[in-house]
PDB file of C-alpha atoms and ligand atoms in Angstrom:
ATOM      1  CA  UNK A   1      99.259  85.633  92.445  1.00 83.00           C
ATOM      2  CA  UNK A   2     102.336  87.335  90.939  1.00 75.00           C
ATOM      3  CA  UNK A   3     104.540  85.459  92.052  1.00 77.00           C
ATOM      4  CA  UNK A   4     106.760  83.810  89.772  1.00 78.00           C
ATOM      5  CA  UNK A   5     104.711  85.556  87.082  1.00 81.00           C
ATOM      6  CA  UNK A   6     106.402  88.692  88.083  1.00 80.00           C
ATOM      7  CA  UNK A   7     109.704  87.411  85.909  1.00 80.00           C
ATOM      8  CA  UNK A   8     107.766  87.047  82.829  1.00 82.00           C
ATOM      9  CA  UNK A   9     104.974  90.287  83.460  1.00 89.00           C
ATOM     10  CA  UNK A  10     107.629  92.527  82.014  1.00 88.00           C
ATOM     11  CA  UNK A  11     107.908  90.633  78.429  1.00 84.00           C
ATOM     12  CA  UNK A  12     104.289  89.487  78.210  1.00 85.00           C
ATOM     13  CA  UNK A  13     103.112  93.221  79.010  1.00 89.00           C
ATOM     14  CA  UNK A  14     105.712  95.089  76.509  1.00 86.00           C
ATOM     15  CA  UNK A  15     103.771  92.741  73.836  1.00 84.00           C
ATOM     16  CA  UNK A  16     100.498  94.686  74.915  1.00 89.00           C
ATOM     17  CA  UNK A  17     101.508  98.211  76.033  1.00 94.00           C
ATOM     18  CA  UNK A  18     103.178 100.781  74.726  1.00 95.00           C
ATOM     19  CA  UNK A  19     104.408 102.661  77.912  1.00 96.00           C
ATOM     20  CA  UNK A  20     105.946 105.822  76.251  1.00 96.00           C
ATOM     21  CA  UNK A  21     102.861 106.357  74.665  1.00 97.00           C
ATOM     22  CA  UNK A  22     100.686 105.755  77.886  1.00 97.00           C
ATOM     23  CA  UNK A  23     102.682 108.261  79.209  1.00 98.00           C
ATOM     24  CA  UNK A  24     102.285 110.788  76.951  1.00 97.00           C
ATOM     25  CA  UNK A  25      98.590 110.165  76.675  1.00 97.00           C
ATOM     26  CA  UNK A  26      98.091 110.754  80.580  1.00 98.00           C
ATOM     27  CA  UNK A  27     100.446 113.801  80.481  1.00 98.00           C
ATOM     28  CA  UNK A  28      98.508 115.068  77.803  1.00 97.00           C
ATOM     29  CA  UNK A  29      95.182 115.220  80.143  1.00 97.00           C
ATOM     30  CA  UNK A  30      97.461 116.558  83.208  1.00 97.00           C
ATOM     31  CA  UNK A  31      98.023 119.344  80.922  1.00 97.00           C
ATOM     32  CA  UNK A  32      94.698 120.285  79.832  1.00 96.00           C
ATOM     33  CA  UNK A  33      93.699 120.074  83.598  1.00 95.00           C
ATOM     34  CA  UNK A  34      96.319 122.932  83.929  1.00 95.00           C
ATOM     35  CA  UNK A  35      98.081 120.475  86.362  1.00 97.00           C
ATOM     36  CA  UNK A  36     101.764 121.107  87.677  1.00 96.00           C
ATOM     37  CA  UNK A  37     103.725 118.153  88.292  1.00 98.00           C
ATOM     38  CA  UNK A  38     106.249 117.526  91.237  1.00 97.00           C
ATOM     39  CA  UNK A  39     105.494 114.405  93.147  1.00 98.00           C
ATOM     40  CA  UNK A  40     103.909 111.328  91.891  1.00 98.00           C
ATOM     41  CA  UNK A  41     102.612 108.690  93.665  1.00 98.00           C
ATOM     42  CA  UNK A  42     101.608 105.398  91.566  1.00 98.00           C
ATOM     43  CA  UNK A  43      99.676 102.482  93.345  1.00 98.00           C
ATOM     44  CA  UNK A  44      99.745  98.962  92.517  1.00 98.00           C
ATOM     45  CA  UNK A  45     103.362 100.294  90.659  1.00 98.00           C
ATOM     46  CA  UNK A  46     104.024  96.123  90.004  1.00 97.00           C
ATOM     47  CA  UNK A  47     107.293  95.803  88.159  1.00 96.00           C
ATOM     48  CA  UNK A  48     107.614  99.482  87.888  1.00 97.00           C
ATOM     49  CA  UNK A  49     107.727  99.986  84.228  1.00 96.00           C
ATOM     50  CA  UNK A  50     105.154 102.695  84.611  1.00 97.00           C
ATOM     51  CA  UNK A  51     107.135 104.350  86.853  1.00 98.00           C
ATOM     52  CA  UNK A  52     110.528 104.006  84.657  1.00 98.00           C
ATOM     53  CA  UNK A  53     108.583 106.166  82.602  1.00 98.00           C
ATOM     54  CA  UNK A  54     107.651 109.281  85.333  1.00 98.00           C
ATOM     55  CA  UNK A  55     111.484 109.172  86.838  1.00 98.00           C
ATOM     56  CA  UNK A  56     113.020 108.986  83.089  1.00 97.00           C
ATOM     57  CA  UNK A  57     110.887 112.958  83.344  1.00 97.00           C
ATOM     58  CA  UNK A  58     112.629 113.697  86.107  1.00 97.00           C
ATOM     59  CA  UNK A  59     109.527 113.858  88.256  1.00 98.00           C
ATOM     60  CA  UNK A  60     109.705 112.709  92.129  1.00 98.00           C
ATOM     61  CA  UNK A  61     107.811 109.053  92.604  1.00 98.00           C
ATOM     62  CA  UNK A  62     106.641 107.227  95.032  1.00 98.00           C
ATOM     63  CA  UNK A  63     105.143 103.478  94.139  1.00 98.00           C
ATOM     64  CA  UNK A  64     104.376 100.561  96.015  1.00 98.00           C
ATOM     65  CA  UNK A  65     102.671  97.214  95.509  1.00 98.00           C
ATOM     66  CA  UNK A  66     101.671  94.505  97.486  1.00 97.00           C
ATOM     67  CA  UNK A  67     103.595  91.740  95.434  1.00 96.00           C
ATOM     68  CA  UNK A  68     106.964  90.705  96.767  1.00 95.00           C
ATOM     69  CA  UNK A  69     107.830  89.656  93.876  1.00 94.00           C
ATOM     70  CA  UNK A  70     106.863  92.171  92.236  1.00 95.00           C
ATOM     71  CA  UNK A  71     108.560  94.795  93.666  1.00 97.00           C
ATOM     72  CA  UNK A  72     111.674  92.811  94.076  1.00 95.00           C
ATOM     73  CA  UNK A  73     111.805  93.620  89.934  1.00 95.00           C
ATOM     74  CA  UNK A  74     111.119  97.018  90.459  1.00 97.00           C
ATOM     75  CA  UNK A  75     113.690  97.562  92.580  1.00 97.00           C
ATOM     76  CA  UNK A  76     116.184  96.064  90.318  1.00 96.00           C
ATOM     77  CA  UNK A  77     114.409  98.030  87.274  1.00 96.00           C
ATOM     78  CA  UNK A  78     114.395 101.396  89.598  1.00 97.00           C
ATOM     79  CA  UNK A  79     117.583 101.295  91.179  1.00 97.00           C
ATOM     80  CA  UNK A  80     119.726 104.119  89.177  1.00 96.00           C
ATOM     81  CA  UNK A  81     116.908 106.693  90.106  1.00 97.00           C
ATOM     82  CA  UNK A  82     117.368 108.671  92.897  1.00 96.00           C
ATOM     83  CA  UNK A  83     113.898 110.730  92.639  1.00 96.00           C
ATOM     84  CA  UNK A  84     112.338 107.347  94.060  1.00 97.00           C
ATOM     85  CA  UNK A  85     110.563 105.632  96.815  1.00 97.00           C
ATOM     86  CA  UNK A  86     109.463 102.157  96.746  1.00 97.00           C
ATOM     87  CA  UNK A  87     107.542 100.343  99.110  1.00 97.00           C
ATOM     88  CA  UNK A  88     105.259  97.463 100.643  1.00 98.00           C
ATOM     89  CA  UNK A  89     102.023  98.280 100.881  1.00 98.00           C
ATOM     90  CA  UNK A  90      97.975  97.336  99.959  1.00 98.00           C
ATOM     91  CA  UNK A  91      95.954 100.127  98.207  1.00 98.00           C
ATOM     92  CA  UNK A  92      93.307 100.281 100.959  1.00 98.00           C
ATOM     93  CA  UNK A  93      95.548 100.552 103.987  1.00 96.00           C
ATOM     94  CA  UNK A  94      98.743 102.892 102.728  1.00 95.00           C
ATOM     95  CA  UNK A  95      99.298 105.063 105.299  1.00 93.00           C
ATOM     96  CA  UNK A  96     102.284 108.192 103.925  1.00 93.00           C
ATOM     97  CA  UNK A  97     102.693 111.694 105.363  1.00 93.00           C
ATOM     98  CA  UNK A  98     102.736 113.495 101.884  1.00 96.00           C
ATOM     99  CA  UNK A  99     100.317 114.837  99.451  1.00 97.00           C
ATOM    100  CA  UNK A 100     100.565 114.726  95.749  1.00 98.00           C
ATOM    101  CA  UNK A 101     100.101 116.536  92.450  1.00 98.00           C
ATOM    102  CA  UNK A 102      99.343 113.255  90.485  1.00 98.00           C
ATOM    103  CA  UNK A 103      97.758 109.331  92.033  1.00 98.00           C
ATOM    104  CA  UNK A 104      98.169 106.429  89.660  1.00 98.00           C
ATOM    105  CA  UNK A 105      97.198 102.841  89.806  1.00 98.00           C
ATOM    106  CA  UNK A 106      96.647 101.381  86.195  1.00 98.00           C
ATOM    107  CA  UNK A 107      95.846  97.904  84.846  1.00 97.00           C
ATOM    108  CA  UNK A 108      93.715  95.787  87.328  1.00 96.00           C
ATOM    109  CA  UNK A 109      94.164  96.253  90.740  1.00 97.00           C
ATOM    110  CA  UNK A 110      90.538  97.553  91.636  1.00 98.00           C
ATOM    111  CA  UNK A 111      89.476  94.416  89.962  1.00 98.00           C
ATOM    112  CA  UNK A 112      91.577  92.602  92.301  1.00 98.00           C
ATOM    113  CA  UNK A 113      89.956  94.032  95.313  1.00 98.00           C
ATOM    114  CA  UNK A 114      86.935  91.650  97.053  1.00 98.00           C
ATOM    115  CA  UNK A 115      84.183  94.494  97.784  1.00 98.00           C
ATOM    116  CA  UNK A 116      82.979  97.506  97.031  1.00 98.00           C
ATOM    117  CA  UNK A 117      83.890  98.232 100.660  1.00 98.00           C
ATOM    118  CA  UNK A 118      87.616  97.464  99.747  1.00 98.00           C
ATOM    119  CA  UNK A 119      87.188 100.070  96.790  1.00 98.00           C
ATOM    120  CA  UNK A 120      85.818 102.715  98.296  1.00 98.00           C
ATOM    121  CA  UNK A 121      88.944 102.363 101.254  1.00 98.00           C
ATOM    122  CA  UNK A 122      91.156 103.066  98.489  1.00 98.00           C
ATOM    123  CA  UNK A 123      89.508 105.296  97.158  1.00 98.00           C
ATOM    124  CA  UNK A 124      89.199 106.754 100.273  1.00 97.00           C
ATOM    125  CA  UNK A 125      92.841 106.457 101.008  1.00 97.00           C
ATOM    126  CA  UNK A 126      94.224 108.569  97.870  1.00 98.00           C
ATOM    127  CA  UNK A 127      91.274 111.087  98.344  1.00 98.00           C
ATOM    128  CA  UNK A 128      93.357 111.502 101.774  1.00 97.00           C
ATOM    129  CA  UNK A 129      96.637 112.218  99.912  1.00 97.00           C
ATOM    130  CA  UNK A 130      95.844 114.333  96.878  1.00 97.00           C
ATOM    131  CA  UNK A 131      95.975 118.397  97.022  1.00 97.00           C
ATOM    132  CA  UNK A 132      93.223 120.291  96.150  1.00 95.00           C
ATOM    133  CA  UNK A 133      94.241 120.567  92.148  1.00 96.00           C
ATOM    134  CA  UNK A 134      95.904 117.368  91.799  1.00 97.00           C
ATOM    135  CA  UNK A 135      94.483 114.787  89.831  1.00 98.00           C
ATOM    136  CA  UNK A 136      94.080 110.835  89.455  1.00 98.00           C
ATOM    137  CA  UNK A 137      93.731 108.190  87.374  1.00 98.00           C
ATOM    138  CA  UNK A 138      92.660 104.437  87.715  1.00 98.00           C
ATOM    139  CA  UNK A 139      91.372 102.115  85.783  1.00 98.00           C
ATOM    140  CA  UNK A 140      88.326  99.304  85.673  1.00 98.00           C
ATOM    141  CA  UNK A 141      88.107  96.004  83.739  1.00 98.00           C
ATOM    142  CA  UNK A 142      85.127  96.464  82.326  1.00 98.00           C
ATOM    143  CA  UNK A 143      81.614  93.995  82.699  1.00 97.00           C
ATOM    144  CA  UNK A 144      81.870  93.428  78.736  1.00 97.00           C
ATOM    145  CA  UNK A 145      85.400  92.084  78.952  1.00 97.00           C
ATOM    146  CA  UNK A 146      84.776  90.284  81.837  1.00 97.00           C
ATOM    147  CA  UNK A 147      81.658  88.462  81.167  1.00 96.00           C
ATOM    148  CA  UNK A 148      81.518  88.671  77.207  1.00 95.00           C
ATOM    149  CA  UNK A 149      85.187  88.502  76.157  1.00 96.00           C
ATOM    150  CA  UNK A 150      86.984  86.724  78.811  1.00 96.00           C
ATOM    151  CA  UNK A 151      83.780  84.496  80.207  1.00 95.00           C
ATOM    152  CA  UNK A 152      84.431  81.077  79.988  1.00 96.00           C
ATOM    153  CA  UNK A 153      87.028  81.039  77.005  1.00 96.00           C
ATOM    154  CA  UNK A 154      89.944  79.597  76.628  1.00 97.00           C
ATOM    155  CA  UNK A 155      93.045  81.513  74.623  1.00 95.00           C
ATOM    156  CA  UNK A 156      95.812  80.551  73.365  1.00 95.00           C
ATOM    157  CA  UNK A 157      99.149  82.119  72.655  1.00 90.00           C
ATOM    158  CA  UNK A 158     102.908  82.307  72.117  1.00 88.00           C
ATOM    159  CA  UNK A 159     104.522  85.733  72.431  1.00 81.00           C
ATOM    160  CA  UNK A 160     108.115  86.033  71.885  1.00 76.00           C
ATOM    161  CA  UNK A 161     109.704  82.852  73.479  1.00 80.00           C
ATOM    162  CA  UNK A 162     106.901  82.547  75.807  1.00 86.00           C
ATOM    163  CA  UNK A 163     103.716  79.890  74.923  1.00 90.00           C
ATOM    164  CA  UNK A 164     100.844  80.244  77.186  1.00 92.00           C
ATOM    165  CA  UNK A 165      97.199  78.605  77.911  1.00 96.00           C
ATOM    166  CA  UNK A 166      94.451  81.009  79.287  1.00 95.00           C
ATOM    167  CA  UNK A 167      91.573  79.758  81.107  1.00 97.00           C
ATOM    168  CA  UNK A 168      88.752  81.330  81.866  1.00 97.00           C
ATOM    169  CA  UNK A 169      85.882  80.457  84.798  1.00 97.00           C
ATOM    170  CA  UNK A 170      82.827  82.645  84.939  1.00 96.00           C
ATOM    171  CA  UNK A 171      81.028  82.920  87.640  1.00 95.00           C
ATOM    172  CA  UNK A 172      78.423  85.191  88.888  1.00 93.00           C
ATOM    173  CA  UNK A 173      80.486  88.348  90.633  1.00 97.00           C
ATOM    174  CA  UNK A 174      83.993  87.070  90.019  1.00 98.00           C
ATOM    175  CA  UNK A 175      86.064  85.534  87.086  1.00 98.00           C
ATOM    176  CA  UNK A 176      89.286  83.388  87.731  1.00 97.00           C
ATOM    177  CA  UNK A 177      92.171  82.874  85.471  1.00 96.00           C
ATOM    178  CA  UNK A 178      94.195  79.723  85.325  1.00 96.00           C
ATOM    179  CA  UNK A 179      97.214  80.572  82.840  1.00 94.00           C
ATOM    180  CA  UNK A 180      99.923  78.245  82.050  1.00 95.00           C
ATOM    181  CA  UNK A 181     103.009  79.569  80.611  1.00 92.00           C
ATOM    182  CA  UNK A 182     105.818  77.589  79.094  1.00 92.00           C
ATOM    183  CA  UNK A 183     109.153  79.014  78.998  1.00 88.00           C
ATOM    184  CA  UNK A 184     111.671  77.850  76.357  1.00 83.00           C
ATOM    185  CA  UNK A 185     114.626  77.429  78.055  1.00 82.00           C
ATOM    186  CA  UNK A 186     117.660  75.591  76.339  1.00 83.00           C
ATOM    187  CA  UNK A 187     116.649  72.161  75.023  1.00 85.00           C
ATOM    188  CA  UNK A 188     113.439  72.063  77.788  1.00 86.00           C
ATOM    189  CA  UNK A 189     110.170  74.317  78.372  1.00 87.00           C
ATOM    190  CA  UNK A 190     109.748  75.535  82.012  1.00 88.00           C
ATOM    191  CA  UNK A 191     106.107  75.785  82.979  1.00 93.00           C
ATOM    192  CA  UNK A 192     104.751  78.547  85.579  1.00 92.00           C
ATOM    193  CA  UNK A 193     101.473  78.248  86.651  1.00 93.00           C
ATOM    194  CA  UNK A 194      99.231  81.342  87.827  1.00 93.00           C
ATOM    195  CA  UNK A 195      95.938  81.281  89.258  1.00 95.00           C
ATOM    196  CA  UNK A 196      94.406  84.983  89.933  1.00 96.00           C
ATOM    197  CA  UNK A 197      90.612  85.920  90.365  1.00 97.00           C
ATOM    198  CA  UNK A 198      88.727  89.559  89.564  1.00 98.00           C
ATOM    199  CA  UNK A 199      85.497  90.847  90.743  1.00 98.00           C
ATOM    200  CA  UNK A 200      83.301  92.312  88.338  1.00 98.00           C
ATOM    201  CA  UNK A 201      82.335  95.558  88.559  1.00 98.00           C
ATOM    202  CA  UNK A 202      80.235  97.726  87.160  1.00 97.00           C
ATOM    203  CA  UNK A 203      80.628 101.464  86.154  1.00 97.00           C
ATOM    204  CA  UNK A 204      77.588 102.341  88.105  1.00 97.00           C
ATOM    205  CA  UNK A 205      78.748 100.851  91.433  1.00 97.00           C
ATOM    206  CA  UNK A 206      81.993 102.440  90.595  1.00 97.00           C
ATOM    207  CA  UNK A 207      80.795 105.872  90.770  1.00 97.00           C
ATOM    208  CA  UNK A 208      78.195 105.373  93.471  1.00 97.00           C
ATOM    209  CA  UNK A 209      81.538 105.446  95.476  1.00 97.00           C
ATOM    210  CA  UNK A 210      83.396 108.230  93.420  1.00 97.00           C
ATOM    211  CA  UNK A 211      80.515 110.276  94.628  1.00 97.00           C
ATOM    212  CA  UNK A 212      80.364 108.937  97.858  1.00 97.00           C
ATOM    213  CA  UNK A 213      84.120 109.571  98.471  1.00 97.00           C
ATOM    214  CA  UNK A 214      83.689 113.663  97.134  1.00 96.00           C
ATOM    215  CA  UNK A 215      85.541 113.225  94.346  1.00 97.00           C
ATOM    216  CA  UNK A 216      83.702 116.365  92.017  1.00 92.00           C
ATOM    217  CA  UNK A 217      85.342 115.760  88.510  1.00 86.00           C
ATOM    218  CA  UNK A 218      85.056 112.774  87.301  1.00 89.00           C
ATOM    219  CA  UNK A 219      85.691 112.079  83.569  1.00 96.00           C
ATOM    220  CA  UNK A 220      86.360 108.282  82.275  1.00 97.00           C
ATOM    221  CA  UNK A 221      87.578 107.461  78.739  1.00 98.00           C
ATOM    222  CA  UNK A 222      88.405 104.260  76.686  1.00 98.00           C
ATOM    223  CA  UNK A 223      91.494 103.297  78.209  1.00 98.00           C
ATOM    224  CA  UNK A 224      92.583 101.833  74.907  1.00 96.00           C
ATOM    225  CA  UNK A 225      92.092 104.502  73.046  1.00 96.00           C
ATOM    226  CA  UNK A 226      91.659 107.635  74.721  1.00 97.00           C
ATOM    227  CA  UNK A 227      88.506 108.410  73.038  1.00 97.00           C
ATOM    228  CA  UNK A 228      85.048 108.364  74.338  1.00 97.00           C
ATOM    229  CA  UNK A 229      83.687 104.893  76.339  1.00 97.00           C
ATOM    230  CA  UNK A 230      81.426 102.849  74.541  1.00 97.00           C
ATOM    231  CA  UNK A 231      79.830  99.591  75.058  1.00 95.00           C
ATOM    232  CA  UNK A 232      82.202  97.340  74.083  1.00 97.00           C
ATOM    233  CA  UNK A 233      85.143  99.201  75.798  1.00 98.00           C
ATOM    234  CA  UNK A 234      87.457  96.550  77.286  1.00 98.00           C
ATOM    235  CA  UNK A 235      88.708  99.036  80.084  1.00 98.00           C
ATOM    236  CA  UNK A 236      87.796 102.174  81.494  1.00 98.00           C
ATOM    237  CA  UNK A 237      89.755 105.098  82.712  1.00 98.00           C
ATOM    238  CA  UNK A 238      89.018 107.121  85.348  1.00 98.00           C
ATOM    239  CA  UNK A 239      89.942 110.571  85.648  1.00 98.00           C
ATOM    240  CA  UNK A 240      89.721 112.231  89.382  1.00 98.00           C
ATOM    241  CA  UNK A 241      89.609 115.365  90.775  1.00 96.00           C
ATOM    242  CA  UNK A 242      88.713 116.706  93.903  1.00 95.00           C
ATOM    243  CA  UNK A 243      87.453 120.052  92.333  1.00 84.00           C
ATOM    244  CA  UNK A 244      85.269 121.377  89.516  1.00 79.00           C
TER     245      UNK A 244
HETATM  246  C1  LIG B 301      98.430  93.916  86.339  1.00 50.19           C
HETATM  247  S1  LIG B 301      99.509  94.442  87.594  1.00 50.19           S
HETATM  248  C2  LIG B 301      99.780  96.136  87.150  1.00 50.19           C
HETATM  249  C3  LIG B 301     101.130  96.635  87.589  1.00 50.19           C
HETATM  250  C4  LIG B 301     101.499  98.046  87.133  1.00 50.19           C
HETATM  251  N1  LIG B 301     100.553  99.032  87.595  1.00 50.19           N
HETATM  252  C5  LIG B 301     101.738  98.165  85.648  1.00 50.19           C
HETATM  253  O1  LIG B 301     101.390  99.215  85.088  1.00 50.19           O
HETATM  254  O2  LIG B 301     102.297  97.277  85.021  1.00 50.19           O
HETATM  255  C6  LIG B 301      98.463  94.585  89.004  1.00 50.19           C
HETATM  256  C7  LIG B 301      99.236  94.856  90.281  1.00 50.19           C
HETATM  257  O3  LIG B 301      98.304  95.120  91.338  1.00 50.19           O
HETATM  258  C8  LIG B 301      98.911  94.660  92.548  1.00 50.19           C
HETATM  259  N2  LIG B 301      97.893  94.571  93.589  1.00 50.19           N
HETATM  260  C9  LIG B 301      96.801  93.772  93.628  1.00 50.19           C
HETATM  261  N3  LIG B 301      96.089  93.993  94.752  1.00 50.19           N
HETATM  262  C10 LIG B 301      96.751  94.963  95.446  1.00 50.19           C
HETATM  263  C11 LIG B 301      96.520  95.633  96.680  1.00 50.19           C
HETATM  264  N4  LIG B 301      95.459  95.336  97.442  1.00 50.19           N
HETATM  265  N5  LIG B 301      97.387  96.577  97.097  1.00 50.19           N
HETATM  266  C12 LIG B 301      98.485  96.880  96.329  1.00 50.19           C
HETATM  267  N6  LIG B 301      98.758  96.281  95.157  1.00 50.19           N
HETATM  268  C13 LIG B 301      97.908  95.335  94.702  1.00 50.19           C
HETATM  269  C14 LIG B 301      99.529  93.323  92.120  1.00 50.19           C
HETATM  270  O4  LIG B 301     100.473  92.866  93.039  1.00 50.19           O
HETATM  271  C15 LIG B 301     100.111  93.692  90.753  1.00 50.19           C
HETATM  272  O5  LIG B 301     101.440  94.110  90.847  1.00 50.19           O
END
């Protein structure tokens, strides 16, 4: 998983995100929470292009990922920022001496995790290394994309210069992916194949371990859209703080 995907993540995701915007979205909340900014620390940061975003602010992040590959783009992405630390690590075993005003890991990586045992670690984890005001955000997959949307369908796509199959196999707790992309590459396609499964989860099991944890204020919102969750949300965000 993300392996040679990690060349192409960058393109496929700029087709689906708009990263300024995400940014300014998530700043917006910081600010209502009152919350001062200094040091960041983003989990799961993947190519980094999250993170562009934070140091382009001028505030102080740390970001690592588990991914190799992964971070070997970051790094490249990252390297003209000094305000930066980038390293190897998974989300339930990080282990940094410093606390932080702000904890991010966005798009997927709970969903990547095996158990709820390997959530609430995490979860655990970043409790560990926020202050008493800061806040954080993550974000769930939700059951209705999972099992209604994605279930056992098969899409298919071309974005930019990339064409790509997406297959879908449902199964009781988990969902895997089998995606086939076809780069166009001179007179020839090159094909990369990724395989990658997520556990479904669902919002009630989720915060079952928020509470567990001591997390106090919790708030989640449509990730999409900012607005309230309903139903047919595709993802949730989840807002975290250790306070009222
Ligand atoms: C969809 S990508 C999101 C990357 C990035 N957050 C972004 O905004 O583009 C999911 C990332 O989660 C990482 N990941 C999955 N399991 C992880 C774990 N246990 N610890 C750290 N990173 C993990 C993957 O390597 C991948 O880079």
């Amino acid at each position: 998983m993300y392996k040679e995907f990690s060349y192409i993540y960058d393109k496929l995701m700029k087709t689906q995100v708009d990263y300024n915007l995400l940014v300014l979205n998530l700043l917006k909340i910081c600010k209502k929470n009152n919350l001062y900014i200094e040091d960041i620390l983003e989990c799961a940061m993947g190519t980094g292009m999250l993170t562009e975003k934070f140091l382009e602010k001028n505030f102080n992040v740390d970001g690592f990922d588990i991914s190799s590959d992964m971070l070997a783009v970051a790094y490249n992405r990252l390297e003209k920022f000094q305000n930066k630390n980038i390293f190897k690590a998974d989300v339930r075993y990080f282990n940094i001496d410093k606390k932080y005003d702000l904890i991010l890991c966005l798009f997927d990586c709970v969903n990547y995790l095996k158990t709820l045992n390997d959530i609430e670690k995490f979860l655990n984890n970043v409790y560990i290394k926020m202050k008493e005001d800061s806040i954080f955000f993550f974000d769930l997959n939700s059951e209705y994309k999972l099992k209604k949307y994605l279930g056992n369908n098969i899409f298919i796509n071309e974005q930019m210069d990339i064409f790509y199959t997406w297959e879908n196999f449902f199964k009781k707790t988990y969902i895997d992916f089998k995606i086939n992309f076809f780069i166009k590459e001179k007179n020839f396609y090159k094909r990369i194949e990724e395989t990658q499964r997520q556990y479904i989860y669902s919002e009630e099991e989720i915060e079952k371990i928020i509470q567990k944890v001591g997390f106090k204020k919790v708030e989640k919102l449509d990730f999409d859209t900012f607005e309230k969750v309903n139903k047919k949300s595709y993802r949730i965000l989840y807002i975290l703080k250790k306070q009222k």
